[in-house]
Structure formats: structure tokens, C-alpha cells
Short mmCIF file of C-alpha atoms (C1' of nucleotides) in Angstrom, two decimals:
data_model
loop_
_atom_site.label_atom_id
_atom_site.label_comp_id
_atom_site.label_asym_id
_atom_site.label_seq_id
_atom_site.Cartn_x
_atom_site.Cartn_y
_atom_site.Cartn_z
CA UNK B 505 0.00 0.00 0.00
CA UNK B 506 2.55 2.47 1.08
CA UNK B 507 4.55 2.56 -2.55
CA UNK B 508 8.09 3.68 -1.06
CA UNK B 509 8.48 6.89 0.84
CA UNK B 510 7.89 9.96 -1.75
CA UNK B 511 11.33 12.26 -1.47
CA UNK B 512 10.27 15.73 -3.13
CA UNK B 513 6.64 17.02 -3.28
CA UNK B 514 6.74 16.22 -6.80
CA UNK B 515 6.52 12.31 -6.16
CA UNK B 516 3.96 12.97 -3.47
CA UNK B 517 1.41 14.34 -5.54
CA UNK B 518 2.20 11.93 -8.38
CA UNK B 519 2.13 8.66 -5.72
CA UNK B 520 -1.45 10.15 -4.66
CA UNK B 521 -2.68 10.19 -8.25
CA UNK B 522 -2.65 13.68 -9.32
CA UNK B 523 -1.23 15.29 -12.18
CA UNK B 524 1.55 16.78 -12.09
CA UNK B 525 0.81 20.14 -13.88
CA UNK B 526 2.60 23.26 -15.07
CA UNK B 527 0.68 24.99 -11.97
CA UNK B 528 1.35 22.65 -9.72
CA UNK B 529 5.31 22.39 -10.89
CA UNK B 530 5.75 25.90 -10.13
CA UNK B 531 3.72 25.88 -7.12
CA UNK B 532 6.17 22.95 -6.01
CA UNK B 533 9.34 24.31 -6.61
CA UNK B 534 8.55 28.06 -5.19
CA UNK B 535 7.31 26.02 -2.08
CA UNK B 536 10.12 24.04 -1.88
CA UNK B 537 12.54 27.26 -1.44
CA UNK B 538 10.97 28.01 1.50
CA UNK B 539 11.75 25.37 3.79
CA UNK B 540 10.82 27.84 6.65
CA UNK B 541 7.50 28.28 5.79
CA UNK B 542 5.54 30.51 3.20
CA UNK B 543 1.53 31.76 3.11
CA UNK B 544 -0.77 31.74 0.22
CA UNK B 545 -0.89 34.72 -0.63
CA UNK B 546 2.59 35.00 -0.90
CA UNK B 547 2.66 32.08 -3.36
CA UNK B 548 -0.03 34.20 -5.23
CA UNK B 549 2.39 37.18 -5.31
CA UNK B 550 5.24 35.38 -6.75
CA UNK B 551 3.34 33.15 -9.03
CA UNK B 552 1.15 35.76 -10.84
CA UNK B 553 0.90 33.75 -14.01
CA UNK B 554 -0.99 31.08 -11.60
CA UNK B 555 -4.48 31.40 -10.39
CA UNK B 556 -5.53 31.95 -6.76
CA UNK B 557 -7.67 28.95 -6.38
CA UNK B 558 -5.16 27.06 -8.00
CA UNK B 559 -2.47 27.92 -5.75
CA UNK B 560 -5.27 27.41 -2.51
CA UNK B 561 -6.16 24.35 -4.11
CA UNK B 562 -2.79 23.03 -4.49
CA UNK B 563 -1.56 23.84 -0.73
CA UNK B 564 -4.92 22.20 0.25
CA UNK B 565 -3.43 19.11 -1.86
CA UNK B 566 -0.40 18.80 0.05
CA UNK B 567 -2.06 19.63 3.75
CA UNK B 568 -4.29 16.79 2.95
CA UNK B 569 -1.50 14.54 1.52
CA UNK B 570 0.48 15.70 4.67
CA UNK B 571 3.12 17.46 2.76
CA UNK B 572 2.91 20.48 4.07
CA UNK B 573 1.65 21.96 8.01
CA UNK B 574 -0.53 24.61 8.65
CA UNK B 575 0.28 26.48 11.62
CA UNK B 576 -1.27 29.52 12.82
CA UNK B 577 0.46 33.08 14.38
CA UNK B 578 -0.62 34.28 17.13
CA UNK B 579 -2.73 36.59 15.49
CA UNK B 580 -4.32 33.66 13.90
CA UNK B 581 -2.34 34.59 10.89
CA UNK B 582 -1.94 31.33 8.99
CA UNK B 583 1.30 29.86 7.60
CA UNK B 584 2.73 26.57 5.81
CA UNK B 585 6.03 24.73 6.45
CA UNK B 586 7.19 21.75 4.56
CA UNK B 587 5.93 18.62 6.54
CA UNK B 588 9.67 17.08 7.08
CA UNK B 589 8.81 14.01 9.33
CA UNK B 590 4.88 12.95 10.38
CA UNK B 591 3.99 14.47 13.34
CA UNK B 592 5.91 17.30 15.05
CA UNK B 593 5.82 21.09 15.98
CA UNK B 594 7.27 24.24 15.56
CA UNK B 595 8.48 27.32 16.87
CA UNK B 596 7.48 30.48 14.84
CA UNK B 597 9.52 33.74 14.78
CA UNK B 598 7.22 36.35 15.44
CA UNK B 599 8.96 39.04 13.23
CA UNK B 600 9.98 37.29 9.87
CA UNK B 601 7.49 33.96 10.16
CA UNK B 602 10.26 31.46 9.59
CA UNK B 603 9.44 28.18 11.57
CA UNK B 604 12.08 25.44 13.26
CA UNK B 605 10.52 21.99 14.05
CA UNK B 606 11.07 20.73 17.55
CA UNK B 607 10.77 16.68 17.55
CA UNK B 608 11.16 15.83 20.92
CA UNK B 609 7.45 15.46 21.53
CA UNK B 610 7.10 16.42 25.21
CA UNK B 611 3.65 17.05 24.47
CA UNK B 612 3.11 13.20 24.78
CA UNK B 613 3.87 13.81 28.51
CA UNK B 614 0.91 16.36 28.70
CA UNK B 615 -1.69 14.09 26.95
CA UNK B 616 -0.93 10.86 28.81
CA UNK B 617 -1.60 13.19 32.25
CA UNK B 618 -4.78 14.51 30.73
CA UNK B 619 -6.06 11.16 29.10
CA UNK B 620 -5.91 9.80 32.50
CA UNK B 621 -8.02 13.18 33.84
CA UNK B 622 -10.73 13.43 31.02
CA UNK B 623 -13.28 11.73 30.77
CA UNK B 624 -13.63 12.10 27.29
CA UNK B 625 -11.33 11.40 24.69
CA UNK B 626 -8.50 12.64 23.32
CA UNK B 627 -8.76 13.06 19.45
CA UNK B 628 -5.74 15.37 18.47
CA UNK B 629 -3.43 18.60 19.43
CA UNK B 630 -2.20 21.68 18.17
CA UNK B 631 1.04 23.37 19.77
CA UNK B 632 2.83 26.66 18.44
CA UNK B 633 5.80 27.78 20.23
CA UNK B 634 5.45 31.59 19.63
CA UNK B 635 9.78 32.94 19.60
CA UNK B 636 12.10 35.72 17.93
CA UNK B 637 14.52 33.62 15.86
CA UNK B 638 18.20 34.56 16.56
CA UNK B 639 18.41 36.76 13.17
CA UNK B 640 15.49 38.77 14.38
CA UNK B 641 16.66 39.14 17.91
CA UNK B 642 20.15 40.19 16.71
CA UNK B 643 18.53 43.14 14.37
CA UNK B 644 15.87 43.87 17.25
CA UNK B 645 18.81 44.98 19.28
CA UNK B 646 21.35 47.11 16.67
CA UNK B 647 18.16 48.51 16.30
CA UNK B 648 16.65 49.41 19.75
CA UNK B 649 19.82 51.26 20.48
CA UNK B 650 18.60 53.91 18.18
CA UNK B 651 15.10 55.96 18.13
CA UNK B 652 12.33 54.07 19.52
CA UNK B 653 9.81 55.22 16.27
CA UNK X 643 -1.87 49.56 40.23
CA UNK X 644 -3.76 46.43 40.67
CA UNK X 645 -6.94 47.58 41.95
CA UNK X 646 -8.26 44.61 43.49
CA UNK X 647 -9.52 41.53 41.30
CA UNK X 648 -12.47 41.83 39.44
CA UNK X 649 -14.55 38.98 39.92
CA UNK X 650 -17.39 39.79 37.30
CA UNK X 651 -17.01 40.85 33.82
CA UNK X 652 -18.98 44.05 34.85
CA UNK X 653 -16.71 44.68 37.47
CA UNK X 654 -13.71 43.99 34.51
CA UNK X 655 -14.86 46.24 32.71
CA UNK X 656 -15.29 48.76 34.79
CA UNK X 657 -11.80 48.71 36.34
CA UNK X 658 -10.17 49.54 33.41
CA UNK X 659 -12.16 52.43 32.88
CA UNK X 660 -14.99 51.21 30.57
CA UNK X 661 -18.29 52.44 30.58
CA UNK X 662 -21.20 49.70 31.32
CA UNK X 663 -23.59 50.43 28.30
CA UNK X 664 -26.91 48.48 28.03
CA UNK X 665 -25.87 46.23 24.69
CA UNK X 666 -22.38 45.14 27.14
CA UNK X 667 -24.45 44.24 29.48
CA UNK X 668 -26.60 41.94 27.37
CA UNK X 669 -22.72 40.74 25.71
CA UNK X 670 -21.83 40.00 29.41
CA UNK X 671 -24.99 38.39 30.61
CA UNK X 672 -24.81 35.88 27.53
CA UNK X 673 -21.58 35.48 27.85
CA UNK X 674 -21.40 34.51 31.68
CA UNK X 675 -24.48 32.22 31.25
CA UNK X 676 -21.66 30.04 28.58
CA UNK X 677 -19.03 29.04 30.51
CA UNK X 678 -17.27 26.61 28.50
CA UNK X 679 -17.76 28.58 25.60
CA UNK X 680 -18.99 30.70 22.48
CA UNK X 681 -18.35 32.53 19.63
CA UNK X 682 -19.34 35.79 18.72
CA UNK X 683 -21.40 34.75 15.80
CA UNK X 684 -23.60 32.80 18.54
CA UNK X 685 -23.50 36.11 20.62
CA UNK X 686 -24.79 37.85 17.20
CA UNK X 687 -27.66 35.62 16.89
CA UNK X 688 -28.77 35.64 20.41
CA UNK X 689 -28.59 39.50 20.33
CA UNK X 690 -29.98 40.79 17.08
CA UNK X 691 -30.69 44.30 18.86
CA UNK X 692 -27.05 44.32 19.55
CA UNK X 693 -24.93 45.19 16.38
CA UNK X 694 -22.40 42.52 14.93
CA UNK X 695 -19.50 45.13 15.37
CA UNK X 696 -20.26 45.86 18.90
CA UNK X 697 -20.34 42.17 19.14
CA UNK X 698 -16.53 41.67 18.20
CA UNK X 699 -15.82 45.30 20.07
CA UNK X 700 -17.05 43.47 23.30
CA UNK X 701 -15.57 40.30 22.91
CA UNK X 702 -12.06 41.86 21.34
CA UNK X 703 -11.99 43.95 24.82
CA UNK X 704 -12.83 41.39 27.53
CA UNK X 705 -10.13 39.85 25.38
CA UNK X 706 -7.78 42.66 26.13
CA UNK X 707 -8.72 42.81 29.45
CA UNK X 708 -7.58 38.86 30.09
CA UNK X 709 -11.24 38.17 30.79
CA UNK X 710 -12.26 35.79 28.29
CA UNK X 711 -9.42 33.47 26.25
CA UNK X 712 -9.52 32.82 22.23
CA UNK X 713 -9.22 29.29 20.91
CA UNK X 714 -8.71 28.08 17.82
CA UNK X 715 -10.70 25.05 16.88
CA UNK X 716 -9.47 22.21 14.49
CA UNK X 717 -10.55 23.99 11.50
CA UNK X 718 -9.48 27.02 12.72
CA UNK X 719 -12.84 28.13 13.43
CA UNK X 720 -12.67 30.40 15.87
CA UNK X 721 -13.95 30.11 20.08
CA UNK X 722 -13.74 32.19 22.91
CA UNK X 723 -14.40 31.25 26.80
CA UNK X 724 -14.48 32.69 30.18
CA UNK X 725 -10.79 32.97 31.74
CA UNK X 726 -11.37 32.10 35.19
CA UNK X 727 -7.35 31.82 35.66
CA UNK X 728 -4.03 33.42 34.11
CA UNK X 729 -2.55 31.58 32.00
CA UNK X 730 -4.28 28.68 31.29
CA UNK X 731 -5.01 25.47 28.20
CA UNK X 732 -7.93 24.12 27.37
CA UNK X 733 -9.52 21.00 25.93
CA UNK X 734 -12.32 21.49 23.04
CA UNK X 735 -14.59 19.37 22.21
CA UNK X 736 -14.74 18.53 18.16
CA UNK X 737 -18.05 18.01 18.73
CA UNK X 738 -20.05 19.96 20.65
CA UNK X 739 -17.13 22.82 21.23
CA UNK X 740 -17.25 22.88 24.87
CA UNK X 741 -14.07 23.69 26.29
CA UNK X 742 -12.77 22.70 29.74
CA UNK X 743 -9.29 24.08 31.10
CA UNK X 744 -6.57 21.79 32.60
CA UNK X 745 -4.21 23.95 34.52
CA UNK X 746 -1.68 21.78 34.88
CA UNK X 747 0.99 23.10 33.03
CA UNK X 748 3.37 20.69 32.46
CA UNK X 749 3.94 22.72 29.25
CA UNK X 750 6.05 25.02 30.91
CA UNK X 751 8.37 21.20 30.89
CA UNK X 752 8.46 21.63 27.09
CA UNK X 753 9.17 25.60 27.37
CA UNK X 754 12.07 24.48 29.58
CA UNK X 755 13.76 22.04 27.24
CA UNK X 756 13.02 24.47 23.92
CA UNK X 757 14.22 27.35 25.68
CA UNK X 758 17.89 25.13 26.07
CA UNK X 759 17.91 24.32 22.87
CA UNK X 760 16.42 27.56 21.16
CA UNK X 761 18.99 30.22 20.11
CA UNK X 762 16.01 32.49 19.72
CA UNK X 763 13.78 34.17 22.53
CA UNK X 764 10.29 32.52 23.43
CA UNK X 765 7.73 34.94 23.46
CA UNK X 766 4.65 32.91 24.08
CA UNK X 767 2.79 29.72 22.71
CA UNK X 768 -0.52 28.15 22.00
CA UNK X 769 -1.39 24.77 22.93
CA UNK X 770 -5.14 22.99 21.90
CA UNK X 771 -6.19 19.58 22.45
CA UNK X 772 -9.11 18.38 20.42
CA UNK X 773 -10.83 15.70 22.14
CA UNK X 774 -15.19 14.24 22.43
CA UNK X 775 -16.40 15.20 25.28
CA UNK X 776 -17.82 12.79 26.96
CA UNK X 777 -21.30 13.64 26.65
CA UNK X 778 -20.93 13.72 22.71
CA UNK X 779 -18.73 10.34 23.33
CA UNK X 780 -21.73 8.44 24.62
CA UNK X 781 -24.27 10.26 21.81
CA UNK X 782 -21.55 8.83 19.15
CA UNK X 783 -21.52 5.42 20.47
CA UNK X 784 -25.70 5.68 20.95
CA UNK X 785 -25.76 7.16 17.40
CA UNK X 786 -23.41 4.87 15.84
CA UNK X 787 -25.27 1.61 16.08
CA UNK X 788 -27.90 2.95 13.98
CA UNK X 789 -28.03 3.79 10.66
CA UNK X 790 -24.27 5.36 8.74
CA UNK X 791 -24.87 8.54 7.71
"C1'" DA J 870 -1.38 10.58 -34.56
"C1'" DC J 871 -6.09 11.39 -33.02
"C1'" DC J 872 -9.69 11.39 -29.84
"C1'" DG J 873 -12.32 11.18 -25.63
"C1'" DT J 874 -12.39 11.40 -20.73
"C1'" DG J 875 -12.04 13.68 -16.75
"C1'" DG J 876 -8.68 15.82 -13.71
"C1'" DT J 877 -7.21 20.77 -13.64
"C1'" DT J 878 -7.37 25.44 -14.26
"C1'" DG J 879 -8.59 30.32 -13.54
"C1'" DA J 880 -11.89 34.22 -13.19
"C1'" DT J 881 -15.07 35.42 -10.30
"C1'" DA J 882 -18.54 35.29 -6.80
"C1'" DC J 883 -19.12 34.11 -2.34
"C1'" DT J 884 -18.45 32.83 2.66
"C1'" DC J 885 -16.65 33.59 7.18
"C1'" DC J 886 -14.43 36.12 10.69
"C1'" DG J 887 -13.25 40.30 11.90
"C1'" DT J 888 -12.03 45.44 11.49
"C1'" DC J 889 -12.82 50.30 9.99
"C1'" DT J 890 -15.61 54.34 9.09
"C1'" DC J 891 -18.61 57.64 10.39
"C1'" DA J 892 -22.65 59.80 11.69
"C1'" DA J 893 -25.92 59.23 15.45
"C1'" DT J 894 -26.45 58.38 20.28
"C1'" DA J 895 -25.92 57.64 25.08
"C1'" DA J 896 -23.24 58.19 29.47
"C1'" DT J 897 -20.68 61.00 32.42
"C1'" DG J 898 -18.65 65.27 34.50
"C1'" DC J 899 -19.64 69.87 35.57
"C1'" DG S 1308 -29.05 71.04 31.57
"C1'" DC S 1309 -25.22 70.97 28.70
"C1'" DA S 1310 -20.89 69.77 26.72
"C1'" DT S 1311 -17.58 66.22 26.19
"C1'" DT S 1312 -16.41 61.83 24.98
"C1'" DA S 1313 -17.04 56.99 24.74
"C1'" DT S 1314 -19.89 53.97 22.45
"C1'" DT S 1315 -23.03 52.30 19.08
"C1'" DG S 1316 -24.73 50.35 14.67
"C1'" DA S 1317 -25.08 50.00 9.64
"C1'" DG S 1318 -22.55 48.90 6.32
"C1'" DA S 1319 -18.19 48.92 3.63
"C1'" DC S 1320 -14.08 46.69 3.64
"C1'" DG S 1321 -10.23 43.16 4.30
"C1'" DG S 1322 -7.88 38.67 4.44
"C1'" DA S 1323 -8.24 33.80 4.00
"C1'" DG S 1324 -10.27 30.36 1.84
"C1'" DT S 1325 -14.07 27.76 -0.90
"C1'" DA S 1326 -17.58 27.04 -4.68
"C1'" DT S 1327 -18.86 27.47 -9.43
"C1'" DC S 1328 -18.34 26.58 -14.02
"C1'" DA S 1329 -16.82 26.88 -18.57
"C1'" DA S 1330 -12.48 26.19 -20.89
"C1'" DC S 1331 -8.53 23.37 -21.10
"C1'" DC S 1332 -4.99 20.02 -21.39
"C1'" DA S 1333 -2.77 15.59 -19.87
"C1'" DC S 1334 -3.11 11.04 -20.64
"C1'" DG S 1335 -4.68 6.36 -22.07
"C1'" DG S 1336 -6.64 3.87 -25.72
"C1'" DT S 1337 -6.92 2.93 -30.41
#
DNA sequence: ACCGTGGTTGATACTCCGTCTCAATAATGC
DNA sequence: GCATTATTGAGACGGAGTATCAACCACGGT
């Protein structure tokens, strides 16, 4: 069932059935520059020649072939990383968006306690470590020196 | 500067200097009367003499104040509830969207490890477990004998 | 090489959640 | 009672994403 591990986004799509279009090609490689993570819209920007439902559509594709993640800022501002391994989380600078994945899922800790405290059960998780990435913190503080706005 | 706890939204509210108008009052009411939960399309349809944007006003500054928490459902839809504590994470029901809060933060085990192995600075983070509550549990296993679909 | 099928595309309209605008209104201080 | 100011509400607007639907083009079969 599981035809040998797909290595770029392009196999994905094609092991799942789906054509692998011009669209989609470009969608793919622009996507795949930006291992850190990349919105929709921006897609949109850089790929004018490609239509806006198209490019939803296609990052749609790969959420639901778990390709990509969705993660969310904390301004509910939504985001995609590539989907390196199958379950894991992130930490999302604040300033520039670009995410890190964390494996070590300590989080497992957390839902053992609570499965044995609910009553109910426990059907999935969502955890976004909110951080200023090194680059950001080094240019927040050349810059505080000078005039606060 | 801390002026006593408030220990009503009215009283909230008023602390921090807002004025108690009639359609807050209805926001409030409703709002206290849904402890694990609502969202301010709900509040909209409960109060159609109240207008939408006072709605999200309301909501957006018992959110300021601390006094109610946003949460982000599965799909992203959006859910707000009473903050009876600080800082606090919640469990939300796929189903029914009731929300219950489990203090114990052994999250602040994760923040611990990420913040050793983090070059960046951790501003914050979001945590959400999805579960069926167990009232919706038993409906589903009621439900489920019958007829799919 | 040609054709038919149906997966894809893209323009556009639409939804949902939420914010902004702005004139009208209500609450408070004096 | 009046002026000041916060607040309201209708509706326009915005971002993110989905639905629609005719046109299209990739691919398998012949």
C-alpha cells in the first residue's frame, strides 16, 4: 500500500494520483525554497501567471496529503512549512514567520496526564511555540539602540 | 496599580475604565451564562438588537482585558471562553465545542527544554487539544449503532 | 497521430471572521 | 441642563479560503 516513501513534493502528488501540472510544478518548486514556511498569498504574489484557487487548491493538496503543516500566528495569521517528518511542531519567529521543528514530543507527557483526567477522549493537538529567531533578535537589538519610532 | 480583582465581567470592565452600556451588558450576561464557551457569531444571533460590530468590540476587549481566552478550533474556526485563571489550556470538544481548562501546566516542561535548545527568545505559545467530550462520546456510540450517515 | 475522458485550471462570486468608518447616540462630569 | 467623549450600529471593507463553471490540457486507448 505504502509505494516507497515519496522524497520531493513532486513524487507525493504523483504517488497520490494527481497530475503533475505546469501549476502545480511551479507551485512545487517556489514552495520548496521556503523550507521555513511561506503563506498563500505570498505564493499568489510570486506566481502571478498562476491562479488563486489554484495555488489554494494546491496547498490544500499537500495539507491533505500531509506534505505540508498549517500552523497559525498568534494573530491567527496562517502559515505553511514543509511537513519534514509525520507528526511534530514548531516554533514560529514572530517578526519574519520562519518556523524550526522541535521533535522531541514532550507534548506526549501532557496528553498521557490529561487522558488519565478526562473523561472524554482525546482526538488530536495543536502546539505553536510563539519565539524571535536569533536573526530577528540580533537586528531587534542594533536597532533598539537607536530611536524608539 | 492592581486595583483589586475583578470577579465579574462588569466589574472587569469597569476597572479599566470602561463604561457599562446596556448592549455590554446583554454581551456580558450571555456570555457569563456560557461558561465553556462561544463565539461571537452565537452572541450575534442571540442579540440581534445588539450590532455585529459591537459584538466583536465586546468580545475583542474582555479579550484585552484577560477576561475571556480565544481558541482556535481544528478547522481554525474560531472560540472564545471565560478565563477564570491566568494563564491557562484548554480542551475542546470537536463536537459539541465545549471547552474545559486543565491547569496543569506541564507545558512550561516543554518551554524548559526548547528554551535550552532555542537560540532564539520565546515569546509565548498556543497549545489545543481536540478531544469528544464525553457527553458527545456516549451520543456517538448511541448514534453509531444505527443507521451510517 | 487522433480522440475522448475527466482531472485541472482560472476568473469570479461568495463565505466567514473580523475590522474600519462615520454619523448618530448615550453616558458621564460639571 | 449641557458639553464632552465613549460607544453604538449599519454597512463597507479586508484577508483567508471555498464554490462554481466553462475552458482546457494531460493522458490512455486505439
Amino acid at each position: 500500500m505504502v509505494t516507497s516513501e515519496p522524497h520531493t513534493l513532486q513524487e507525493g502528488i504523483e504517488q497520490a494520483g494527481h497530475r503533475l501540472t505546469y501549476p502545480r510544478q511551479a507551485i512545487l518548486d517556489l514552495v520548496a525554497q521556503h523550507p521555513d514556511g511561506f503563506t498563500a498569498e505570498e505564493v499568489c504574489a510570486q506566481l502571478p501567471q498562476v491562479g488563486r484557487a489554484t495555488v489554494y487548491r494546491t496547498v490544500k493538496l499537500l495539507l491533505d496529503l500531509g506534505l505540508v503543516c498549517k500552523m497559525t500566528g498568534p494573530d491567527g495569521a496562517p502559515r505553511y512549512t514543509l511537513s519534514v517528518a509525520g507528526h511534530h511542531h514548531h516554533t514560529l519567529c514572530v517578526r519574519c514567520g520562519a518556523a524550526a521543528d522541535f521533535q522531541r514530543c514532550t507534548v506526549d507527557l501532557i496528553l498521557q496526564t490529561l487522558r488519565a483526567e478526562t473523561a472524554g477522549v482525546i482526538l488530536g493537538h495543536r502546539m505553536e511555540v510563539y519565539v524571535l529567531c536569533p536573526r530577528c533578535l540580533e537586528q531587534e537589538e542594533t536597532t533598539s539602540s537607536g530611536s524608539p519610532t
